Tab-separated table of C-alpha atoms in Angstrom:
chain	number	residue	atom	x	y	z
A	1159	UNK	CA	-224.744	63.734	-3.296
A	1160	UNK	CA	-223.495	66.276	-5.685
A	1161	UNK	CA	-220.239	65.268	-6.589
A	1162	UNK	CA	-218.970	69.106	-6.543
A	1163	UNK	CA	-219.738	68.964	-2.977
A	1164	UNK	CA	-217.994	65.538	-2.114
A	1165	UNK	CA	-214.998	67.452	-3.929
A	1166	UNK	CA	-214.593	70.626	-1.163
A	1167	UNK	CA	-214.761	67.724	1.414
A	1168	UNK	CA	-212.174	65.546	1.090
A	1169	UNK	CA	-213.381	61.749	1.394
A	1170	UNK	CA	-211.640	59.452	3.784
A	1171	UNK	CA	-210.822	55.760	3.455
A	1172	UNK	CA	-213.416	55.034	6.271
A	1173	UNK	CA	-216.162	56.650	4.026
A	1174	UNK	CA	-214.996	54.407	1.137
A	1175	UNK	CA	-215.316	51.340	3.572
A	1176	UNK	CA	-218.613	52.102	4.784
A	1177	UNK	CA	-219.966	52.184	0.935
A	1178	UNK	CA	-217.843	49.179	-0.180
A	1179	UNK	CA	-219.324	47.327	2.943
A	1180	UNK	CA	-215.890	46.606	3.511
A	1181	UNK	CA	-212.828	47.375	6.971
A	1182	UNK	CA	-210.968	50.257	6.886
A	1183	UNK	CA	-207.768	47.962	6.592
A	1184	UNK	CA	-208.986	46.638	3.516
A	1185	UNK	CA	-209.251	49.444	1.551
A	1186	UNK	CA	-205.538	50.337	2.528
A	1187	UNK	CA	-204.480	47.127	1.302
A	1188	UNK	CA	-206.250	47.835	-1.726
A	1189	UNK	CA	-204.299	51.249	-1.947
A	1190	UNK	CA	-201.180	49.503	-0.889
A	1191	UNK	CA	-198.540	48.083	-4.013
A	1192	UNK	CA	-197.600	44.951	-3.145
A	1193	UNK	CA	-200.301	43.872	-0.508
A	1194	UNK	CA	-202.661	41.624	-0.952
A	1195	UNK	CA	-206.628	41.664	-1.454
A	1196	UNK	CA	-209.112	39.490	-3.490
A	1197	UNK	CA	-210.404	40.183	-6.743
A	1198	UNK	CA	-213.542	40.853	-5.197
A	1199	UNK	CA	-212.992	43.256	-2.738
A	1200	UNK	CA	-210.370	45.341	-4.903
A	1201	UNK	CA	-213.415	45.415	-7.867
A	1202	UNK	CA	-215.881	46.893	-5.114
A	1203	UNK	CA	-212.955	49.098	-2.927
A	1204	UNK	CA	-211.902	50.397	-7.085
A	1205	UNK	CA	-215.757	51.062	-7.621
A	1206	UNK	CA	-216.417	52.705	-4.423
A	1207	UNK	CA	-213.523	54.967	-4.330
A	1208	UNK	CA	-214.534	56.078	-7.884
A	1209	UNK	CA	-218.206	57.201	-6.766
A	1210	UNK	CA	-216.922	59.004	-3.616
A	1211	UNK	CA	-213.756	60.677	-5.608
A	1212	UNK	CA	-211.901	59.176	-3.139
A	1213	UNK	CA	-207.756	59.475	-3.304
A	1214	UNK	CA	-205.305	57.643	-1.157
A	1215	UNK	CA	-203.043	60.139	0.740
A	1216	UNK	CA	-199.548	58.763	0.022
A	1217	UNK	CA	-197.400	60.760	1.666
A	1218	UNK	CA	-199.701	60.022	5.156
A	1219	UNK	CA	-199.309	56.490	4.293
A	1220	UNK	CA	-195.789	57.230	3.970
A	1221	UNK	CA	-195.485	58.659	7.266
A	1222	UNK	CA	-197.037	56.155	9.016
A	1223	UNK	CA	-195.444	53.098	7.601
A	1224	UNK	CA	-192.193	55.047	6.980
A	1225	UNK	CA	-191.952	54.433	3.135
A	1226	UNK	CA	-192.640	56.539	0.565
A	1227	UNK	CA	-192.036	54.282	-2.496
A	1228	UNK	CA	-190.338	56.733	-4.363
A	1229	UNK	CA	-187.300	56.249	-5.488
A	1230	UNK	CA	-184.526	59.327	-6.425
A	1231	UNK	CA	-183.075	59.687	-9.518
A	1232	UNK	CA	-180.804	62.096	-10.476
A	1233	UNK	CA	-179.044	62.633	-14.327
A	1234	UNK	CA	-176.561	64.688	-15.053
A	1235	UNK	CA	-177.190	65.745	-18.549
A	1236	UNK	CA	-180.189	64.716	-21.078
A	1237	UNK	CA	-178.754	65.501	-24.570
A	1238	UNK	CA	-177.433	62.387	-24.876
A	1239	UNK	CA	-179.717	60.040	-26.517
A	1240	UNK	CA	-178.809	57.230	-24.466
A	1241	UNK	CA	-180.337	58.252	-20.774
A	1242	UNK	CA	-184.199	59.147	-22.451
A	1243	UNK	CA	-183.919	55.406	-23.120
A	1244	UNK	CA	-182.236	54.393	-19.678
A	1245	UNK	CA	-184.631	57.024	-17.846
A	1246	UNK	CA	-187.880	54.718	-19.402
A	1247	UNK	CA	-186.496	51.615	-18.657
A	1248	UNK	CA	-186.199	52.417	-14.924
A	1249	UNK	CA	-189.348	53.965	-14.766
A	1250	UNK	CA	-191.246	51.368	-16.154
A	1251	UNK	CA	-189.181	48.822	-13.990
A	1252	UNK	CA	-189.799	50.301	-10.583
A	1253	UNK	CA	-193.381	51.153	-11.365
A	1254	UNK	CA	-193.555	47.290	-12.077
A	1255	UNK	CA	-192.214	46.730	-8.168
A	1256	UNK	CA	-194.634	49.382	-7.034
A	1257	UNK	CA	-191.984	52.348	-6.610
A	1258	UNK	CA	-192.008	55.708	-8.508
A	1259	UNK	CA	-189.125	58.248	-9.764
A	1260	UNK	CA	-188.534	61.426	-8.488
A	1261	UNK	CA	-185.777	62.633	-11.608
A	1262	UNK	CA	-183.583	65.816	-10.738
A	1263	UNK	CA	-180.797	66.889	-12.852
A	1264	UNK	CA	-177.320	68.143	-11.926
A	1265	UNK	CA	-174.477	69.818	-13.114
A	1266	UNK	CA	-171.459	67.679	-13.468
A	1267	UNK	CA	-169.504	68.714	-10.300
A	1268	UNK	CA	-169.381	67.061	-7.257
A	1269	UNK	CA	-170.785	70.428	-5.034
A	1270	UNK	CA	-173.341	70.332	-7.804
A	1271	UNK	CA	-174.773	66.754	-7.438
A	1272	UNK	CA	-174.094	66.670	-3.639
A	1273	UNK	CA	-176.528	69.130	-3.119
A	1274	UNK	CA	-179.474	68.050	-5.321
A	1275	UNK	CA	-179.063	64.502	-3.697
A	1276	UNK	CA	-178.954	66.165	-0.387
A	1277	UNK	CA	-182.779	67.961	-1.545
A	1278	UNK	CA	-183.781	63.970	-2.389
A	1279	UNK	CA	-182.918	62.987	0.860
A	1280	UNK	CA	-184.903	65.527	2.026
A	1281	UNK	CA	-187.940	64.193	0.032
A	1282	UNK	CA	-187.975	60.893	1.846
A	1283	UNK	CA	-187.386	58.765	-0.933
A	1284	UNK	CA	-186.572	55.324	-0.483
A	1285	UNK	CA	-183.461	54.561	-2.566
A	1286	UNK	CA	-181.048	56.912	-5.064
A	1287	UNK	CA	-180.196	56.197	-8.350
A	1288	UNK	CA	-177.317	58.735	-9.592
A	1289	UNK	CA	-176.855	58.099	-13.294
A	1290	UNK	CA	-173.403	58.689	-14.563
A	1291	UNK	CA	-173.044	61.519	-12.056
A	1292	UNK	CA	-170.002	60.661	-8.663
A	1293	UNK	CA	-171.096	61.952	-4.773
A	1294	UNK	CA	-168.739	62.511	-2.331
A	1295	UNK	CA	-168.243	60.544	0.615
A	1296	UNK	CA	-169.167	62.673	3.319
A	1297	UNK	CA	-173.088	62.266	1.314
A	1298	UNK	CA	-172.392	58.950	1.180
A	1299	UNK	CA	-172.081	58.266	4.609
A	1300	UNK	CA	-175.216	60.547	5.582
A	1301	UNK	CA	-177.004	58.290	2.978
A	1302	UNK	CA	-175.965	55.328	4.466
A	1303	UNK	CA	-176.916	56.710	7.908
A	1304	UNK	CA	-180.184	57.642	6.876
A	1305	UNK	CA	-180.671	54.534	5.650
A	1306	UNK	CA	-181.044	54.920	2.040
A	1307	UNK	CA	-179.586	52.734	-0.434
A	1308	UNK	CA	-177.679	54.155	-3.812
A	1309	UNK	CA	-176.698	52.840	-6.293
A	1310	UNK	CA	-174.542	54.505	-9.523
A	1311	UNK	CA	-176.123	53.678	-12.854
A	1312	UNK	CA	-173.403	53.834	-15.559
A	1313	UNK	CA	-170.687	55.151	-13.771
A	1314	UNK	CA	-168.223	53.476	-11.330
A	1315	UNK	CA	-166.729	54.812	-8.046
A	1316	UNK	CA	-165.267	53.463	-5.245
A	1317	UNK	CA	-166.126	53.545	-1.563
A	1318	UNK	CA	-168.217	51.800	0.574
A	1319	UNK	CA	-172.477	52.498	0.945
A	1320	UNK	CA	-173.515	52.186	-2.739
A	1321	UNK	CA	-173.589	49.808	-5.605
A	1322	UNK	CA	-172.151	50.429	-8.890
A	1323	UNK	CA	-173.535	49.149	-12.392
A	1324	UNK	CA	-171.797	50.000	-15.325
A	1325	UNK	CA	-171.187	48.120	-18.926
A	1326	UNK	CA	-167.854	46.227	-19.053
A	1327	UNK	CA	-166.472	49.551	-20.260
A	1328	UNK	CA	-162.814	48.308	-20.132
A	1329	UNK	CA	-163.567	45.392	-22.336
A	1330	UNK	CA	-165.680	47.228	-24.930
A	1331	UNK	CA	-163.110	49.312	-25.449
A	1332	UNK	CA	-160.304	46.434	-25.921
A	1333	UNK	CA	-163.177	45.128	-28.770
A	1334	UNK	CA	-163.210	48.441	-30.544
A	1335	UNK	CA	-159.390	48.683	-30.663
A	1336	UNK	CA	-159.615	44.603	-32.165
A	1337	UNK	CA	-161.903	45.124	-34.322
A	1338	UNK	CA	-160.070	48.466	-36.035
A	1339	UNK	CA	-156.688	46.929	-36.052
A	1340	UNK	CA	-158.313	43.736	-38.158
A	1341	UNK	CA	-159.560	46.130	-40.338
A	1342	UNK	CA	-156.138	47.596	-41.356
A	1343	UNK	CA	-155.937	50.979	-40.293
A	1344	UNK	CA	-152.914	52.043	-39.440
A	1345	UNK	CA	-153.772	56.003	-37.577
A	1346	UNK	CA	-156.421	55.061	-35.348
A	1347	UNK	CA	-157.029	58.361	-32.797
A	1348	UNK	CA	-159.305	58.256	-30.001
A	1349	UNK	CA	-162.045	61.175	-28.703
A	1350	UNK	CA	-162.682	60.369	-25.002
A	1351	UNK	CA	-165.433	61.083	-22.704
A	1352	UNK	CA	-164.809	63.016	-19.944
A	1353	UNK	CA	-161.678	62.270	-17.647
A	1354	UNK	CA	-163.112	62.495	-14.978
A	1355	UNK	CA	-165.996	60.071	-15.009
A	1356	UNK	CA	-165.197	56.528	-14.854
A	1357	UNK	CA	-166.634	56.215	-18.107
A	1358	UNK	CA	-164.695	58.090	-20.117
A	1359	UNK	CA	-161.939	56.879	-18.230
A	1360	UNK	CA	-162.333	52.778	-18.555
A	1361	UNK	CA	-163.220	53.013	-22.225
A	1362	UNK	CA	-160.005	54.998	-23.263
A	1363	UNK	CA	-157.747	52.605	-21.117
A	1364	UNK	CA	-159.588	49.796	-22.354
A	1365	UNK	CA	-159.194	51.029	-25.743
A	1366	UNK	CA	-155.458	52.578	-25.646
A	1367	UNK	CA	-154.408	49.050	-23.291
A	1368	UNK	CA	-155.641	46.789	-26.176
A	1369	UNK	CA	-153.779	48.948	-28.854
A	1370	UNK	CA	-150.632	48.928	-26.994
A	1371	UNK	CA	-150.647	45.605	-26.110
A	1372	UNK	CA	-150.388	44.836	-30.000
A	1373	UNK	CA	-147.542	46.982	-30.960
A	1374	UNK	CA	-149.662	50.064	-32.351
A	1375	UNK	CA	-149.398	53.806	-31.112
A	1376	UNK	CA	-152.936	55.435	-30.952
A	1377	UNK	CA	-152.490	58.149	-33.615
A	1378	UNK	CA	-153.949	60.716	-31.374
A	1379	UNK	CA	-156.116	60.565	-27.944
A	1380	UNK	CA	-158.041	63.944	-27.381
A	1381	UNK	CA	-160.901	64.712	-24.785
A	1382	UNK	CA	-164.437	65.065	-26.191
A	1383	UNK	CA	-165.604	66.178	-22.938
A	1384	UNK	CA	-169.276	64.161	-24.071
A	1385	UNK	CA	-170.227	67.129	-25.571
A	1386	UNK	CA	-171.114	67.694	-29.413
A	1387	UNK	CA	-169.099	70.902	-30.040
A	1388	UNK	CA	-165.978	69.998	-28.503
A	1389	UNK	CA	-165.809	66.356	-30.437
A	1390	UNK	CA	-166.749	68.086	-33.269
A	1391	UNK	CA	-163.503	70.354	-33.151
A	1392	UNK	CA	-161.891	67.313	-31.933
A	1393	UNK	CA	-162.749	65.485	-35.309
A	1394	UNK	CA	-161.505	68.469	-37.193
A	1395	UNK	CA	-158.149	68.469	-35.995
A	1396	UNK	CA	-157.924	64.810	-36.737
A	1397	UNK	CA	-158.687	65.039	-40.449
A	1398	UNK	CA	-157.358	68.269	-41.285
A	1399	UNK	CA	-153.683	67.039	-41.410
A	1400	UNK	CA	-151.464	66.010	-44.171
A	1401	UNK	CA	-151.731	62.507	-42.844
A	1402	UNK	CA	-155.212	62.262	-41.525
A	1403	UNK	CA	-156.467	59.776	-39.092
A	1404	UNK	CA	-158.025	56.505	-40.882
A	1405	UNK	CA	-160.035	55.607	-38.032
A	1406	UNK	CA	-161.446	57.174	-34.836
A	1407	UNK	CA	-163.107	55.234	-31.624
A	1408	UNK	CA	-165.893	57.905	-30.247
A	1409	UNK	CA	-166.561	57.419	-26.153
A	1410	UNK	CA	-170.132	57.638	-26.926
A	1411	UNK	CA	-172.651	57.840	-29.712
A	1412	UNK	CA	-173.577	61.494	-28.872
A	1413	UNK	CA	-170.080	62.556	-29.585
A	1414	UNK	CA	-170.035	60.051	-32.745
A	1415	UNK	CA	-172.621	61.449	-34.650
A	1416	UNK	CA	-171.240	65.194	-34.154
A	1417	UNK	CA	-167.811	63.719	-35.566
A	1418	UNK	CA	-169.236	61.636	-38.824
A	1419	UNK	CA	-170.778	65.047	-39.347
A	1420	UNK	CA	-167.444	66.982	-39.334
A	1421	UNK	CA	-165.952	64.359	-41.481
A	1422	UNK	CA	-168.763	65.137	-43.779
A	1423	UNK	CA	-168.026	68.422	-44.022
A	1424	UNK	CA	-164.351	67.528	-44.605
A	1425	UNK	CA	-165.429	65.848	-47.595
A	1426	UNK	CA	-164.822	62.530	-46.266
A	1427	UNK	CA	-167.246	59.642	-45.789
A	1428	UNK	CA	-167.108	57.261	-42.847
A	1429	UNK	CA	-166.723	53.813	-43.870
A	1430	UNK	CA	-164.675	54.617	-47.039
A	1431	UNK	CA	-162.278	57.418	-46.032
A	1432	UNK	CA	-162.318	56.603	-41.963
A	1433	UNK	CA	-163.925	54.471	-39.930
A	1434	UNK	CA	-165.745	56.085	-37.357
A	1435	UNK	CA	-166.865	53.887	-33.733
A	1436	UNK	CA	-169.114	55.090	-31.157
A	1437	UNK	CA	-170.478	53.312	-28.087
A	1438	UNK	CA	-173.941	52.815	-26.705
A	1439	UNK	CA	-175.902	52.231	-29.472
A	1440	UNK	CA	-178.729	54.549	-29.094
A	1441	UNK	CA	-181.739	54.329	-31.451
A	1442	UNK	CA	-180.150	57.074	-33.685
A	1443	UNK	CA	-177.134	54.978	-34.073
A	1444	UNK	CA	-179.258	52.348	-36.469
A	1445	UNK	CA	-180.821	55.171	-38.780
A	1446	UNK	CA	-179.884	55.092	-42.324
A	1447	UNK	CA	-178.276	58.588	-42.218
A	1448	UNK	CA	-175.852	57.597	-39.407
A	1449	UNK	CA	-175.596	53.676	-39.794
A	1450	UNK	CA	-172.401	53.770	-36.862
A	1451	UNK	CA	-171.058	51.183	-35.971
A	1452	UNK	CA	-171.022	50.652	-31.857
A	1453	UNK	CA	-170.414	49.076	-28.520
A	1454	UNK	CA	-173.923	48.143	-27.651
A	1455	UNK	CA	-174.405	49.167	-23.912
A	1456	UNK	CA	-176.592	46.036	-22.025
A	1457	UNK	CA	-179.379	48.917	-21.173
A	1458	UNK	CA	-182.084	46.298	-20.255
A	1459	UNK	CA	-179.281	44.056	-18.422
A	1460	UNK	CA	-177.972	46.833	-16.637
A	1461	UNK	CA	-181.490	48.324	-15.810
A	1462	UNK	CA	-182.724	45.105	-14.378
A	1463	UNK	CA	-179.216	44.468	-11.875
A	1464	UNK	CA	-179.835	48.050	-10.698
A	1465	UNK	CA	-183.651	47.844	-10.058
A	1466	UNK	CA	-182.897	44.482	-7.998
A	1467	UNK	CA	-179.958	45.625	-6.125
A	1468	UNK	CA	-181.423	48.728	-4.867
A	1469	UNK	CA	-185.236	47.117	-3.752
A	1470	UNK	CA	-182.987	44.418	-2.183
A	1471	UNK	CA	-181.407	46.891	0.091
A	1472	UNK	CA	-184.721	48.822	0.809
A	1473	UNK	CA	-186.303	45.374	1.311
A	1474	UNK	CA	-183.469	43.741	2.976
A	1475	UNK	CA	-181.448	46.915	4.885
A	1476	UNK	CA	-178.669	43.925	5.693
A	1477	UNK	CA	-178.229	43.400	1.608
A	1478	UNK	CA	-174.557	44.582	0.583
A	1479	UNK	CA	-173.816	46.617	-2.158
A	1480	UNK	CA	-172.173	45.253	-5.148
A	1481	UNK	CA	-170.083	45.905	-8.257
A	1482	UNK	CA	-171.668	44.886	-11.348
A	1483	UNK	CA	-169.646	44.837	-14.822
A	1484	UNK	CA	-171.949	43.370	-18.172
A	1485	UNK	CA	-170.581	42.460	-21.073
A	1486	UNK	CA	-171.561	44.741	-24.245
A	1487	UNK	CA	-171.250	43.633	-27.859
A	1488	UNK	CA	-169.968	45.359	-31.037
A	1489	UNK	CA	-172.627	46.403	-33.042
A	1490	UNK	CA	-171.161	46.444	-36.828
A	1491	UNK	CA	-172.606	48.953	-39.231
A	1492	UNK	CA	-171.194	50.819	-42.376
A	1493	UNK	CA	-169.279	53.260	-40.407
A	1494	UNK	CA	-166.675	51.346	-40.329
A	1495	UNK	CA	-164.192	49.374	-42.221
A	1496	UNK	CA	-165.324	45.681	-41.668
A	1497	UNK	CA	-162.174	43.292	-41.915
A	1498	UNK	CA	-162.568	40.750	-44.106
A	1499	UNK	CA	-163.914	37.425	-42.829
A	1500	UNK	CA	-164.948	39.388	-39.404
A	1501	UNK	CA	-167.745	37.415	-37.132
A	1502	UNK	CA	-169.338	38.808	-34.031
């Protein structure tokens, strides 16, 4: 048959069967992730579908068995060089379980994000990841009612109905301050995230808690809002002062790299004049022209507890949410001072 025909009529899985010489069944466990078939009758199911131009119809299957195997995600902003990275990891992870990612993006505001996760309900997926964006608890519960497990990648909220998995963000902020105070410096500022992300939040107490705790005053603490322009004039007002700060902890690498560049153009140069922290430790952060010094977030460690907490719920609808915290390290480059006889 002329295969330009077969293409204006679409071919159906019994069609498939009949020329595989196999049941209908078969070929839909052959078209099904996770169910099983032999090596034999997936090679001839594979070979027959390919003659007949023959393409499962998820979203029937979907409606029939009531899963869709897609999974939501939804990012608040890109620019930052750490979610490309965190975006592949989860893809590749839940493709690996047989899922695939539906990725919307959001402004940062709560009526914002609510209704883009309301439009991914809507879609039938099977689970939500929100990275580093909050929902408010009315969504929530209609999540939870619906039956549809989220969980918050890199960002931490309370309530009940959704996991949380974040970096230890209080700790890794408590190492930063450590490690600049063994170094010597004596004005150490701070440029936060944003306030009003849990984020930005836990790193600066973290950070400011440690200092405190040790008798020092943090020479300055100003919001860098995560974005590039705003840490950037941030940075400025830091070094343009009679007494200038000698070191500054970033709350992320995004922000970090805008501030060693205003530095630059201050005619100072991290490592020698300041010290200069981030945390993440995106790629960028281990190129020659940059060289920062950061807290490394557990990506892969923190992909993998999110990927298994949410198929656990969609597998297991009586799984509970859960709270998970991992430990990052300090990643020590030449942005920074290093203190004399300092170990990881």
């Amino acid at each position: 048959m002329d295969s330009r025909l077969m293409a204006q009529n679409k071919v159906t899985s019994a069609e498939v069967a009949a020329r595989a010489g196999v049941s209908q069944s078969a070929v839909s466990r052959v078209f099904t992730p996770g169910a099983s078939a032999s090596a034999k009758t997936v090679e001839k199911v594979r070979t027959a579908a390919a003659e007949l131009g023959y393409r499962p119809n998820v979203l029937a299957r979907a409606m029939v068995s009531g899963r869709s195997r897609i999974i939501g995600l939804v990012v608040a902003y890109l620019e930052n060089q750490f979610y490309p990275v965190a975006l592949e990891l989860l893809s590749n992870a839940l493709q690996a379980k047989g899922y695939h990612i539906l990725i919307f993006t959001a402004p940062n505001s709560t009526d914002g994000i609510d209704s883009v996760l309301q439009d991914l309900m809507d879609y039938q997926v099977d689970g939500i990841v929100a990275a580093s964006v909050s929902m408010s608890s009315d969504l929530a519960a209609r999540a939870r009612s619906a039956g549809i497990p989220v969980v918050l990648f890199n960002r931490g909220q309370n309530g009940e109905g959704f996991s949380n998995v974040t970096s230890n963000n209080v700790l890794g902020g408590a190492k930063v301050a450590e490690f600049l105070m063994a170094g010597g410096h004596e004005r150490i500022a701070h440029i936060a995230g944003w306030q009003g992300s849990s984020t930005g939040r836990d790193r600066q107490e973290g950070f400011v808690t440690a200092l405190e705790a040790a008798g020092v005053e943090p020479f300055d603490v100003l919001e860098g809002m995560y974005k590039r322009d705003i840490a950037m004039a941030a940075a400025r007002s830091l070094v343009d002062r009679t007494d200038p700060a000698d070191a500054i902890f970033v709350g992320n690498d995004h922000m970090a790299f805008a501030v060693m560049d205003a530095v630059r153009d201050a005619g100072m140069t991290p490592g020698r004049d300041i010290s200069i922290v981030g945390y993440d430790d995106v790629p960028m952060a281990s190129w020659g022209s940059y060289d920062l010094t950061t807290l490394r977030q557990p990506v892969n460690r923190m992909v993998d507890a999110t990927v298994e907490t949410l198929i656990d719920q969609i597998e297991k609808p009586a799984g509970k949410p859960g709270l998970f915290e991992i430990e990052g390290q300090l990643v020590v480059r030449s942005s920074a001072r290093i203190p004399e006889g300092w170990t990881q």
